[in-house]
Tab-separated table of C-alpha atoms in Angstrom:
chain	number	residue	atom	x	y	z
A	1	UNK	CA	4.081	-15.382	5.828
A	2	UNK	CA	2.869	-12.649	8.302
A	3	UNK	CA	-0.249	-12.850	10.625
A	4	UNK	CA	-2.508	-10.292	10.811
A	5	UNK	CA	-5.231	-9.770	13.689
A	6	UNK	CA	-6.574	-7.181	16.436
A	7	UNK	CA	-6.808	-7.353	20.007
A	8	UNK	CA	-9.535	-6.605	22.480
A	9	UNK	CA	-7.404	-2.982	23.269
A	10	UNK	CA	-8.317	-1.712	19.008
A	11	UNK	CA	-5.155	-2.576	18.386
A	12	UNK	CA	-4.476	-3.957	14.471
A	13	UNK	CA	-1.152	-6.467	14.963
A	14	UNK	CA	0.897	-8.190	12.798
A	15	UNK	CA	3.105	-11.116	13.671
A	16	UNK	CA	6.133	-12.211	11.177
A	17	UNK	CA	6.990	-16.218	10.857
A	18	UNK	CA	9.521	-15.550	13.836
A	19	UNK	CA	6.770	-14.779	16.249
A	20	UNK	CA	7.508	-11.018	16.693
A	21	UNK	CA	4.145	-9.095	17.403
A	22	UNK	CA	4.241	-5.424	15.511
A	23	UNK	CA	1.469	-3.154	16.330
A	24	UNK	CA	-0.150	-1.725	13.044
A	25	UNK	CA	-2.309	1.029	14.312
A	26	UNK	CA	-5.577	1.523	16.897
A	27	UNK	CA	-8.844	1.233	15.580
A	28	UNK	CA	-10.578	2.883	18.149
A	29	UNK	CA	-13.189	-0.059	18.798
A	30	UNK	CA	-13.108	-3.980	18.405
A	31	UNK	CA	-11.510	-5.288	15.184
A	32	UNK	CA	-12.297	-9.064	14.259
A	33	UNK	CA	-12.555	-9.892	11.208
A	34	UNK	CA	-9.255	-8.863	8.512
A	35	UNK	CA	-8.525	-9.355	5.047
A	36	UNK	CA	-6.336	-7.181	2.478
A	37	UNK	CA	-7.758	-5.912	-0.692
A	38	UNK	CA	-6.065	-5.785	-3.950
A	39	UNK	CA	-4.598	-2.289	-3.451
A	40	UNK	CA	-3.172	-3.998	-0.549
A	41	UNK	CA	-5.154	-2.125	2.087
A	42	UNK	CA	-6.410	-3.986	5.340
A	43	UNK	CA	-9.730	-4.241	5.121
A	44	UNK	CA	-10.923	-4.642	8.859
A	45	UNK	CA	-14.821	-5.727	10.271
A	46	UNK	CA	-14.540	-3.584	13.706
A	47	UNK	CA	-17.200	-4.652	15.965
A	48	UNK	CA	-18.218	-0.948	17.275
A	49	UNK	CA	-16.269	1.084	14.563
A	50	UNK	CA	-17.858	-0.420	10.851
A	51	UNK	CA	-15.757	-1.714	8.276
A	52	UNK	CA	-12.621	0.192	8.340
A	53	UNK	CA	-9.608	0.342	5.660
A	54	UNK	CA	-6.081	0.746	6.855
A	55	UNK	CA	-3.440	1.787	3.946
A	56	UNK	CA	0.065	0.875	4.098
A	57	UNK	CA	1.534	3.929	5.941
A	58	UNK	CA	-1.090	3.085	8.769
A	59	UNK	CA	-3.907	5.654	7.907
A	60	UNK	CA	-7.318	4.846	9.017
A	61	UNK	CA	-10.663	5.096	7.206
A	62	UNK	CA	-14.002	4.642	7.932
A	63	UNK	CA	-15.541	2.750	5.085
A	64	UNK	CA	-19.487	2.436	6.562
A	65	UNK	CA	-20.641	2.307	10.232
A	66	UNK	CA	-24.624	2.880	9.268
A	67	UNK	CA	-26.743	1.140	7.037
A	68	UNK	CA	-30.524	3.517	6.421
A	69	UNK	CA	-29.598	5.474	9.239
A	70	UNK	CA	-28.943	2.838	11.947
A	71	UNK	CA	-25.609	1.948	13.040
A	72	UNK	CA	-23.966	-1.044	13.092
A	73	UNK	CA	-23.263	-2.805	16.321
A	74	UNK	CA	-21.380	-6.203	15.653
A	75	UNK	CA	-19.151	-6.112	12.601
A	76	UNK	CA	-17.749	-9.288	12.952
A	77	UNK	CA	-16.421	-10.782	9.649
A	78	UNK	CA	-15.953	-9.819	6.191
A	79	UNK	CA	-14.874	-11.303	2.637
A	80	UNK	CA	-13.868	-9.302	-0.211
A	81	UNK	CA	-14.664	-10.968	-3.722
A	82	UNK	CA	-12.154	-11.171	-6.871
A	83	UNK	CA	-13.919	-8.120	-8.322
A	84	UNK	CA	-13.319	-5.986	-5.365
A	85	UNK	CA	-16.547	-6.192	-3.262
A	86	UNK	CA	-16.750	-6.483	-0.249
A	87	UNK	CA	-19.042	-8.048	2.162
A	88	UNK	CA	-18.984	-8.367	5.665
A	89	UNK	CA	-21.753	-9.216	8.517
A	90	UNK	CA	-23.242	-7.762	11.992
A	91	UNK	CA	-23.842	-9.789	14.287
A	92	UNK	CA	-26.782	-7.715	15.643
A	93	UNK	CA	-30.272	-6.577	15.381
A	94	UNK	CA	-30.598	-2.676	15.269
């Protein structure tokens, strides 16, 4: 029933079915796309950060911000398939 999202500020928020807006954590960067994995984590497509994974308590990880030694600039959008994998896009040439 809860919304999840970020905001141009890095901020990861949630809003419940009542409309109150709860701020997760701060990314640092952009996040756009979000989607939670099966060990519940939010998976997050941060625009200048990578994709990013954000536990329950709120702790941050970098997942991949480089792909052969160029990073990414536009993470925009991800998907995470029923076995676990993830994919996500950037929205950029290096």
């Amino acid at each position: 029933g809860n919304i999840y999202g970020g905001d141009s500020k890095g901020n990861i928020i949630k809003i419940n079915p009542q409309g109150e807006v709860f701020y997760i954590t701060n990314t640092g960067g952009r996040p756009l796309g979000v989607q939670f994995d099966q060990k519940q984590n939010l998976i997050v497509a941060d625009a200048y950060k990578g994709l990013l994974s954000i536990s329950k308590n709120g702790d941050l990880l970098v997942l991949v911000d480089e792909f052969e030694g160029k990073k990414f600039k536009f993470a925009d959008d991800l998907d995470i398939s029923s076995d676990g994998k993830i994919y996500f896009s950037d929205a950029s040439i290096y």
